[in-house]
Tab-separated table of C-alpha atoms and ligand atoms in Angstrom:
chain	number	residue	atom	x	y	z
A	840	MET	CA	149.843	16.781	129.170
A	841	ASN	CA	150.773	14.172	126.311
A	842	ALA	CA	153.439	14.013	124.011
A	843	SER	CA	152.123	16.387	121.132
A	844	ASP	CA	151.028	19.025	124.127
A	845	PRO	CA	152.862	22.079	122.284
A	846	LYS	CA	152.883	23.536	125.873
A	847	PRO	CA	156.424	23.378	127.450
A	848	ALA	CA	156.319	21.371	130.893
A	849	ARG	CA	155.067	23.744	133.628
A	850	PRO	CA	157.760	25.344	135.866
A	851	ALA	CA	157.518	23.641	139.360
A	852	ALA	CA	156.791	26.982	140.822
A	853	ARG	CA	153.246	28.080	139.485
A	854	THR	CA	153.118	31.603	139.080
A	855	VAL	CA	149.974	33.394	137.785
A	856	ALA	CA	149.241	36.756	136.077
A	857	MET	CA	145.608	38.380	137.350
A	858	ILE	CA	144.336	41.185	135.315
A	859	VAL	CA	141.770	43.109	136.846
A	860	ALA	CA	139.365	44.373	134.187
A	861	ALA	CA	135.977	44.849	135.732
A	862	GLY	CA	135.460	48.629	135.563
A	863	ALA	CA	132.676	50.221	133.850
A	864	GLY	CA	134.644	53.270	132.916
A	865	VAL	CA	133.920	54.261	129.307
A	866	ARG	CA	136.286	55.828	127.314
A	867	ALA	CA	134.974	59.626	126.422
A	868	GLY	CA	133.266	59.314	123.019
A	869	GLY	CA	133.843	55.441	123.194
A	870	THR	CA	131.270	52.794	123.773
A	871	VAL	CA	133.304	49.915	125.367
A	872	PRO	CA	134.712	49.919	129.017
A	873	LYS	CA	137.975	51.710	128.979
A	874	GLN	CA	140.081	48.253	128.986
A	875	PHE	CA	138.228	46.994	125.694
A	876	ALA	CA	139.413	50.284	124.122
A	877	VAL	CA	141.659	49.915	121.382
A	878	VAL	CA	144.883	51.321	121.689
A	879	ALA	CA	147.820	50.915	119.227
A	880	GLY	CA	146.051	48.606	116.987
A	881	ARG	CA	144.735	46.088	120.038
A	882	PRO	CA	142.249	46.552	123.092
A	883	MET	CA	144.310	47.501	126.454
A	884	LEU	CA	143.301	44.264	127.841
A	885	VAL	CA	144.980	41.992	125.171
A	886	HIS	CA	148.399	44.110	125.220
A	887	ALA	CA	148.807	43.369	128.907
A	888	VAL	CA	147.500	39.756	128.384
A	889	THR	CA	150.016	39.274	125.812
A	890	ALA	CA	152.655	40.755	127.706
A	891	MET	CA	152.529	38.318	130.657
A	892	GLN	CA	151.665	35.529	128.600
A	893	ALA	CA	154.859	36.119	126.616
A	894	HIS	CA	157.014	36.043	130.002
A	895	PRO	CA	158.544	32.864	130.854
A	896	ALA	CA	157.941	32.913	134.540
A	897	ILE	CA	154.168	33.141	134.285
A	898	THR	CA	152.411	29.834	134.064
A	899	ASP	CA	148.693	30.486	134.419
A	900	MET	CA	146.709	33.636	133.166
A	901	ILE	CA	143.379	35.170	134.630
A	902	VAL	CA	141.240	38.036	133.317
A	903	ILE	CA	138.598	39.615	135.874
A	904	VAL	CA	135.760	41.158	134.330
A	905	ALA	CA	132.365	42.239	135.180
A	906	ARG	CA	129.598	39.840	134.244
A	907	ASP	CA	128.224	42.008	131.195
A	908	GLN	CA	132.059	42.007	130.244
A	909	VAL	CA	132.154	38.383	129.590
A	910	ALA	CA	131.415	38.061	125.775
A	911	LEU	CA	133.559	41.176	125.012
A	912	ALA	CA	136.319	39.536	126.699
A	913	ARG	CA	136.005	36.317	125.284
A	914	GLU	CA	135.867	37.893	121.590
A	915	ALA	CA	139.110	40.343	122.522
A	916	LEU	CA	141.242	37.623	123.801
A	917	ALA	CA	139.959	34.666	121.283
A	918	ASP	CA	143.205	34.705	118.856
A	919	LEU	CA	145.481	34.270	121.923
A	920	HIS	CA	147.748	31.365	121.840
A	921	ASP	CA	147.445	30.030	125.327
A	922	GLU	CA	144.682	29.702	127.654
A	923	VAL	CA	143.219	32.391	129.449
A	924	THR	CA	140.455	31.818	132.365
A	925	ILE	CA	137.828	34.548	132.493
A	926	VAL	CA	136.594	35.178	136.200
A	927	ILE	CA	133.797	37.362	136.794
A	928	GLY	CA	134.370	40.277	139.412
A	929	GLY	CA	132.780	41.668	142.107
A	930	THR	CA	131.619	45.502	142.880
A	931	THR	CA	134.884	46.832	144.135
A	932	ARG	CA	138.240	45.910	143.143
A	933	ARG	CA	138.842	44.052	146.291
A	934	ASP	CA	136.051	41.810	145.694
A	935	SER	CA	137.189	41.068	142.063
A	936	VAL	CA	140.505	39.981	143.515
A	937	ALA	CA	139.056	38.256	146.238
A	938	ASN	CA	136.942	35.873	143.063
A	939	GLY	CA	140.424	35.526	141.695
A	940	LEU	CA	142.055	34.239	144.616
A	941	VAL	CA	139.745	31.335	144.357
A	942	HIS	CA	141.015	29.897	141.241
A	943	LEU	CA	144.530	29.771	143.089
A	944	ASP	CA	144.752	26.221	144.031
A	945	ASP	CA	148.574	24.981	144.180
A	946	VAL	CA	149.946	28.542	143.175
A	947	ASP	CA	152.774	29.921	144.906
A	948	ARG	CA	153.060	33.167	143.385
A	949	VAL	CA	150.436	35.765	141.943
A	950	LEU	CA	151.198	38.934	139.946
A	951	ILE	CA	147.823	41.305	140.437
A	952	HIS	CA	147.860	43.696	137.253
A	953	ASP	CA	145.682	46.481	136.295
A	954	ALA	CA	144.319	46.540	132.538
A	955	ALA	CA	144.444	50.259	132.267
A	956	ARG	CA	148.434	49.762	131.604
A	957	PRO	CA	148.632	48.072	128.786
A	958	PHE	CA	152.118	48.297	127.973
A	959	VAL	CA	154.312	45.667	130.561
A	960	PRO	CA	158.015	45.347	130.226
A	961	ALA	CA	159.265	41.773	130.726
A	962	ALA	CA	161.967	43.533	133.000
A	963	VAL	CA	159.590	44.858	135.305
A	964	ILE	CA	157.440	41.454	135.384
A	965	GLY	CA	161.176	39.492	136.245
A	966	ALA	CA	161.909	41.957	138.949
A	967	VAL	CA	158.660	41.527	140.698
A	968	VAL	CA	158.694	37.638	140.407
A	969	ASP	CA	162.324	37.528	141.066
A	970	ALA	CA	161.690	39.933	144.504
A	971	LEU	CA	158.917	37.138	145.746
A	972	SER	CA	161.725	34.681	146.470
A	973	THR	CA	162.862	36.825	149.331
A	974	CYS	CA	159.907	38.553	150.175
A	975	ASP	CA	156.139	38.143	150.650
A	976	ALA	CA	154.952	41.017	148.347
A	977	ALA	CA	156.866	43.297	145.860
A	978	ILE	CA	155.545	46.474	143.890
A	979	PRO	CA	157.013	48.415	141.001
A	980	VAL	CA	157.120	52.072	142.036
A	981	MET	CA	158.937	55.310	140.071
A	982	ALA	CA	160.708	57.828	142.348
A	983	VAL	CA	159.078	61.161	141.992
A	984	VAL	CA	161.442	63.728	139.694
A	985	ASP	CA	159.019	66.685	139.404
A	986	THR	CA	158.928	69.151	142.631
A	987	LEU	CA	155.460	68.695	144.409
A	988	ALA	CA	153.720	71.686	145.783
A	989	ARG	CA	150.396	71.882	147.729
A	990	GLY	CA	147.886	74.111	146.032
A	991	ALA	CA	146.472	76.668	148.480
A	992	ARG	CA	142.873	78.087	147.784
A	993	GLU	CA	142.331	81.800	148.350
A	994	ASP	CA	139.821	84.600	146.440
A	995	GLY	CA	138.254	81.332	144.534
A	996	ALA	CA	141.514	80.116	143.029
A	997	THR	CA	144.467	78.059	143.559
A	998	TRP	CA	147.671	79.356	144.111
A	999	LEU	CA	151.170	78.053	144.943
A	1000	GLY	CA	151.661	76.822	148.583
A	1001	ASP	CA	154.334	74.938	150.352
A	1002	VAL	CA	156.747	72.295	148.654
A	1003	VAL	CA	156.207	68.856	149.601
A	1004	PRO	CA	159.477	67.019	150.115
A	1005	ARG	CA	159.970	64.540	147.418
A	1006	ASP	CA	162.384	62.105	148.367
A	1007	ALA	CA	160.410	59.735	150.537
A	1008	LEU	CA	157.688	59.613	147.818
A	1009	TYR	CA	157.193	57.217	145.009
A	1010	ARG	CA	154.310	56.395	142.513
A	1011	VAL	CA	152.914	52.909	142.735
A	1012	GLN	CA	152.351	50.831	139.620
A	1013	THR	CA	151.526	47.295	138.888
A	1014	PRO	CA	152.079	44.563	138.107
A	1015	GLN	CA	152.205	43.944	141.820
A	1016	GLY	CA	153.666	40.495	142.995
A	1017	PHE	CA	152.526	38.640	146.087
A	1018	ARG	CA	153.120	35.220	147.722
A	1019	VAL	CA	149.541	33.708	147.591
A	1020	GLY	CA	149.747	32.694	151.352
A	1021	PRO	CA	150.138	35.983	152.555
A	1022	LEU	CA	147.705	37.641	150.179
A	1023	ARG	CA	144.992	35.065	151.298
A	1024	ALA	CA	145.533	36.320	154.590
A	1025	ALA	CA	145.388	39.565	154.088
A	1026	HIS	CA	142.119	39.512	151.961
A	1027	ALA	CA	140.560	37.071	155.047
A	1028	ALA	CA	141.577	39.771	157.989
A	1029	TRP	CA	140.404	43.005	155.909
A	1030	PRO	CA	137.430	44.505	157.236
A	1031	GLY	CA	134.636	44.108	155.118
A	1032	ASP	CA	133.142	47.780	155.283
A	1033	GLU	CA	137.007	49.551	154.292
A	1034	GLU	CA	138.213	49.788	150.970
A	1035	ALA	CA	141.436	49.610	149.988
A	1036	THR	CA	143.710	51.364	147.396
A	1037	ASP	CA	145.626	48.051	146.476
A	1038	ASP	CA	146.412	44.552	147.265
A	1039	GLY	CA	150.245	45.915	148.601
A	1040	GLN	CA	148.803	47.956	151.425
A	1041	MET	CA	146.323	45.271	152.705
A	1042	VAL	CA	149.633	42.909	152.841
A	1043	ARG	CA	151.340	45.712	154.569
A	1044	ARG	CA	148.535	46.222	157.375
A	1045	LEU	CA	148.882	42.578	157.982
A	1046	GLY	CA	152.557	43.448	159.232
A	1047	GLY	CA	153.872	42.091	155.499
A	1048	ARG	CA	156.864	43.735	154.353
A	1049	VAL	CA	156.465	45.166	150.682
A	1050	ALA	CA	159.180	45.161	148.523
A	1051	PHE	CA	159.947	48.072	145.943
A	1052	VAL	CA	161.188	47.191	142.405
A	1053	GLN	CA	162.099	49.725	139.939
A	1054	GLY	CA	158.841	50.605	137.739
A	1055	ASP	CA	158.856	51.976	134.140
A	1056	PRO	CA	157.177	54.850	132.541
A	1057	MET	CA	155.736	52.168	129.864
A	1058	LEU	CA	153.277	51.378	132.593
A	1059	ASP	CA	151.589	54.621	133.064
A	1060	LYS	CA	147.882	54.360	133.851
A	1061	VAL	CA	145.107	55.213	130.971
A	1062	THR	CA	142.724	56.778	132.950
A	1063	HIS	CA	141.658	60.538	131.422
A	1064	PRO	CA	140.678	60.591	127.499
A	1065	ASP	CA	144.180	62.737	126.791
A	1066	ASP	CA	145.848	59.490	128.196
A	1067	PHE	CA	144.671	57.645	125.059
A	1068	ALA	CA	146.660	59.849	123.066
A	1069	ALA	CA	149.605	59.486	125.204
A	1070	ALA	CA	149.720	55.422	125.454
A	1071	GLU	CA	149.299	55.424	121.447
A	1072	ALA	CA	152.505	57.346	121.229
A	1073	ARG	CA	154.528	55.262	123.528
A	1074	ALA	CA	153.592	51.885	122.709
A	1075	PRO	CA	156.385	49.886	121.599
A	1076	ARG	CA	156.742	49.770	117.864
A	1077	GLU	CA	158.492	47.693	115.578
A	1078	THR	CA	159.887	48.362	112.130
A	1079	ARG	CA	159.246	46.517	108.956
A	1080	THR	CA	160.225	46.592	105.672
A	1081	ALA	CA	159.323	44.662	102.398
A	1082	MET	CA	159.300	44.608	98.916
A	1083	GLY	CA	156.941	43.866	95.531
A	1084	PHE	CA	157.662	43.541	92.061
A	1085	ASP	CA	155.404	43.241	89.220
A	1086	VAL	CA	155.476	43.247	85.263
A	1087	HIS	CA	152.711	43.927	82.681
A	1088	ARG	CA	152.839	43.610	79.145
A	1089	LEU	CA	152.592	47.060	76.593
A	1090	GLU	CA	150.202	46.584	74.009
A	1091	THR	CA	148.696	49.068	71.565
A	1092	GLY	CA	145.047	50.532	72.415
A	1093	GLU	CA	145.279	50.179	75.949
A	1094	GLU	CA	145.360	53.525	78.165
A	1095	LEU	CA	148.698	53.807	79.935
A	1096	TRP	CA	148.216	54.373	84.007
A	1097	LEU	CA	151.513	54.363	85.888
A	1098	GLY	CA	151.714	55.325	89.811
A	1099	GLY	CA	148.097	56.444	89.643
A	1100	VAL	CA	148.556	58.836	86.645
A	1101	ARG	CA	147.562	58.417	83.398
A	1102	ILE	CA	150.282	59.050	80.790
A	1103	PRO	CA	149.982	59.806	77.240
A	1104	HIS	CA	151.861	57.005	75.118
A	1105	ASP	CA	151.075	55.237	72.027
A	1106	LYS	CA	150.714	51.712	73.751
A	1107	GLY	CA	149.374	51.059	77.468
A	1108	LEU	CA	149.808	48.060	79.997
A	1109	SER	CA	147.355	45.142	79.771
A	1110	GLY	CA	146.112	42.965	82.357
A	1111	HIS	CA	142.998	42.348	84.082
A	1112	SER	CA	142.855	45.579	86.036
A	1113	ASP	CA	144.206	48.625	84.855
A	1114	ALA	CA	147.412	47.080	84.912
A	1115	ASP	CA	149.171	49.901	86.637
A	1116	VAL	CA	152.289	48.014	87.265
A	1117	ALA	CA	153.615	50.616	89.673
A	1118	LEU	CA	150.824	50.726	92.027
A	1119	HIS	CA	150.563	46.468	91.987
A	1120	ALA	CA	154.687	46.538	93.220
A	1121	LEU	CA	153.292	48.914	95.563
A	1122	THR	CA	150.526	47.111	97.050
A	1123	ASP	CA	152.393	44.085	97.500
A	1124	ALA	CA	155.008	45.834	99.136
A	1125	LEU	CA	152.576	46.892	101.798
A	1126	LEU	CA	150.703	43.739	101.994
A	1127	GLY	CA	154.181	41.894	102.502
A	1128	THR	CA	154.697	44.532	105.715
A	1129	ILE	CA	152.057	42.733	107.558
A	1130	ALA	CA	152.604	39.220	105.755
A	1131	ALA	CA	149.260	39.383	104.595
A	1132	GLY	CA	149.934	37.840	101.289
A	1133	ASP	CA	149.873	39.561	97.928
A	1134	ILE	CA	147.726	41.727	95.169
A	1135	GLY	CA	146.056	38.223	94.008
A	1136	THR	CA	144.906	36.736	97.632
A	1137	HIS	CA	142.859	39.784	97.933
A	1138	PHE	CA	142.025	40.797	94.768
A	1139	PRO	CA	142.068	37.316	92.583
A	1140	PRO	CA	142.677	38.214	88.736
A	1141	SER	CA	139.845	35.050	88.065
A	1142	ASP	CA	137.069	37.522	89.849
A	1143	PRO	CA	135.232	39.232	86.964
A	1144	GLN	CA	134.533	42.264	89.387
A	1145	TRP	CA	138.384	43.165	89.149
A	1146	LYS	CA	138.078	43.674	85.243
A	1147	GLY	CA	139.439	47.173	84.379
A	1148	ALA	CA	139.439	48.089	88.087
A	1149	ASP	CA	141.623	51.308	89.420
A	1150	SER	CA	144.644	49.863	91.377
A	1151	VAL	CA	144.130	53.100	93.379
A	1152	GLN	CA	141.589	50.587	95.407
A	1153	PHE	CA	144.092	47.858	95.900
A	1154	LEU	CA	146.672	50.404	97.021
A	1155	GLN	CA	143.854	51.733	99.562
A	1156	HIS	CA	143.049	48.263	100.580
A	1157	ALA	CA	146.657	47.721	101.570
A	1158	ALA	CA	146.877	50.790	103.458
A	1159	ARG	CA	143.729	50.188	105.309
A	1160	LEU	CA	144.941	46.611	106.769
A	1161	ILE	CA	148.067	48.207	107.811
A	1162	ALA	CA	146.164	50.844	109.568
A	1163	ASP	CA	143.650	48.510	111.056
A	1164	LYS	CA	146.705	46.536	112.737
A	1165	GLY	CA	147.664	50.157	114.383
A	1166	GLY	CA	150.780	50.202	111.694
A	1167	ARG	CA	151.992	53.618	110.109
A	1168	ILE	CA	153.578	53.480	106.802
A	1169	GLY	CA	156.744	55.234	107.154
A	1170	PHE	CA	158.339	55.622	103.476
A	1171	VAL	CA	157.775	53.888	100.076
A	1172	ASP	CA	160.075	53.549	97.330
A	1173	LEU	CA	159.610	52.778	93.660
A	1174	THR	CA	161.715	51.904	90.680
A	1175	ILE	CA	160.137	51.799	87.520
A	1176	MET	CA	161.873	50.264	84.323
A	1177	CYS	CA	161.464	50.670	81.022
A	1178	GLU	CA	162.656	51.920	77.869
A	1179	ALA	CA	159.475	54.256	77.156
A	1180	PRO	CA	157.584	56.623	77.958
A	1181	LYS	CA	160.189	58.739	79.984
A	1182	ILE	CA	159.168	58.749	83.722
A	1183	GLY	CA	160.655	62.171	84.470
A	1184	PRO	CA	157.814	64.512	83.314
A	1185	HIS	CA	155.486	62.546	85.142
A	1186	ARG	CA	157.417	61.819	88.467
A	1187	GLY	CA	156.033	64.798	90.277
A	1188	ALA	CA	152.249	63.962	89.549
A	1189	MET	CA	153.141	59.932	90.760
A	1190	THR	CA	154.638	61.546	93.582
A	1191	ALA	CA	151.647	63.587	94.728
A	1192	ARG	CA	149.085	60.793	93.809
A	1193	ILE	CA	150.763	58.392	95.985
A	1194	ALA	CA	151.485	60.548	98.710
A	1195	GLU	CA	147.461	61.560	98.683
A	1196	LEU	CA	146.756	57.937	98.587
A	1197	LEU	CA	148.534	57.010	101.210
A	1198	HIS	CA	148.274	59.940	103.465
A	1199	LEU	CA	152.074	60.760	103.512
A	1200	THR	CA	153.939	63.573	102.773
A	1201	PRO	CA	155.573	63.954	99.279
A	1202	ASP	CA	159.311	63.795	101.028
A	1203	ARG	CA	158.230	60.182	102.077
A	1204	VAL	CA	157.481	59.182	98.475
A	1205	SER	CA	160.365	58.016	96.468
A	1206	ILE	CA	160.071	57.585	92.564
A	1207	LYS	CA	163.047	56.511	90.518
A	1208	ALA	CA	163.325	55.415	86.741
A	1209	THR	CA	165.730	53.508	84.690
A	1210	THR	CA	165.939	51.706	81.654
A	1211	THR	CA	167.474	48.039	81.196
A	1212	GLU	CA	170.184	49.388	78.141
A	1213	ARG	CA	167.868	47.953	75.711
A	1214	LEU	CA	168.116	44.541	77.119
A	1215	GLY	CA	165.321	41.839	77.767
A	1216	PHE	CA	161.179	42.530	77.370
A	1217	THR	CA	161.843	45.883	79.196
A	1218	GLY	CA	164.453	46.918	76.951
A	1219	ARG	CA	162.522	45.977	73.742
A	1220	GLY	CA	159.473	47.739	74.761
A	1221	GLU	CA	157.459	44.753	75.366
A	1222	GLY	CA	156.275	45.547	79.201
A	1223	ILE	CA	157.390	47.784	81.887
A	1224	ALA	CA	158.510	46.174	85.210
A	1225	ALA	CA	158.088	47.939	88.495
A	1226	GLN	CA	159.860	47.163	92.069
A	1227	ALA	CA	158.821	48.846	95.383
A	1228	VAL	CA	159.817	48.898	98.810
A	1229	ALA	CA	158.111	50.082	101.593
A	1230	THR	CA	158.577	50.817	105.299
A	1231	ILE	CA	156.263	51.057	108.480
A	1232	THR	CA	156.370	50.545	111.692
A	1233	LEU	CA	153.594	48.280	113.838
A	1234	PRO	CA	152.517	48.348	117.264
A	1235	THR	CA	155.134	45.057	118.582
A	1236	SER	CA	153.190	42.423	120.472
A	1237	SER	CA	155.572	42.356	123.239
A	1238	SER	CA	158.131	39.518	122.237
A	1239	GLY	CA	156.497	39.044	118.899
A	1240	ALA	CA	155.058	35.532	120.600
A	1241	LEU	CA	151.912	34.397	118.850
A	1242	GLY	CA	148.956	35.816	120.259
B	2406	MG	MG1	149.662	43.466	88.374
């Protein structure tokens, strides 16, 4: 490591996060293996890797994929800030973990995690790592809260059977944490012809004690097609608010477009596009919520293709960039500043048009207007100014760390 290396010095005890993502299961209707399916704007695997890398206790990252998934994995992980070692898995989960164990020289602890659990709370990672200071293994669990009952088959249907006491039952989650020595020993001793549910059971079979730590509903596994919608709904999200501002000159001989609506007036706004100052301010506010520059970054006025362009496409482009990141627009608010025309008679049409363009209900589109008391360029009728504020929610990359 040299002085310019941006990574902090490694903690003395190395802890590897190993994400098993070698499954071939394809999401219903999808074409990529489940772990590469996009939830909340990013492949599930990327969510899991990002959460692990953001945790200060994790020093190294291994991702285990099938041989024919290496290119997919490299592409999905290409933008991450920290290094990820990609290891080729085996035919079973146990084989895959064993292939990963080969890479654990000089490592004290390993957390083995399933890529089908994309959201990993930092508190669970911390609890598992902490437990390893006194135990060989620790796993997150959730107490079962629903009543459990057996189903009884009769007359070709399933009927209520006996209640199963739930007080000693737990749902087992990942990441499961191990001291590397005992885990290696468990893998070495495990009978080759028997499959294991998970590594916790393997360590236990060898006489090791596996500690429980508190799991989290965020860690629920994505298995069935319906689970994707549930995962989308529980993805951690952050709120972003940004503003936009624009001015265009009023001139005779131009059409007046404001808020996506043509307004009859003796003057119109001039500019390279249709000069819809309200949609421009709104587009800038939306671009601001994802720190994606401004309207000129995406549609340079120097480019002749935007001459006379309908500003609706600028707004839709910004909305699409937000959607591509898994973002949802919550509310937009516009203030139009001019002496004339009067905005009130057109407010309903503008609201409806913007709501339609952004796929919002009209109660999420606010349009206000003001004069500037005949002061300044707006007061003299030389131009119109518009100011916009937009609020969105965006899937959070755990701590908001890079990657
Ligand atoms: Mg403009």
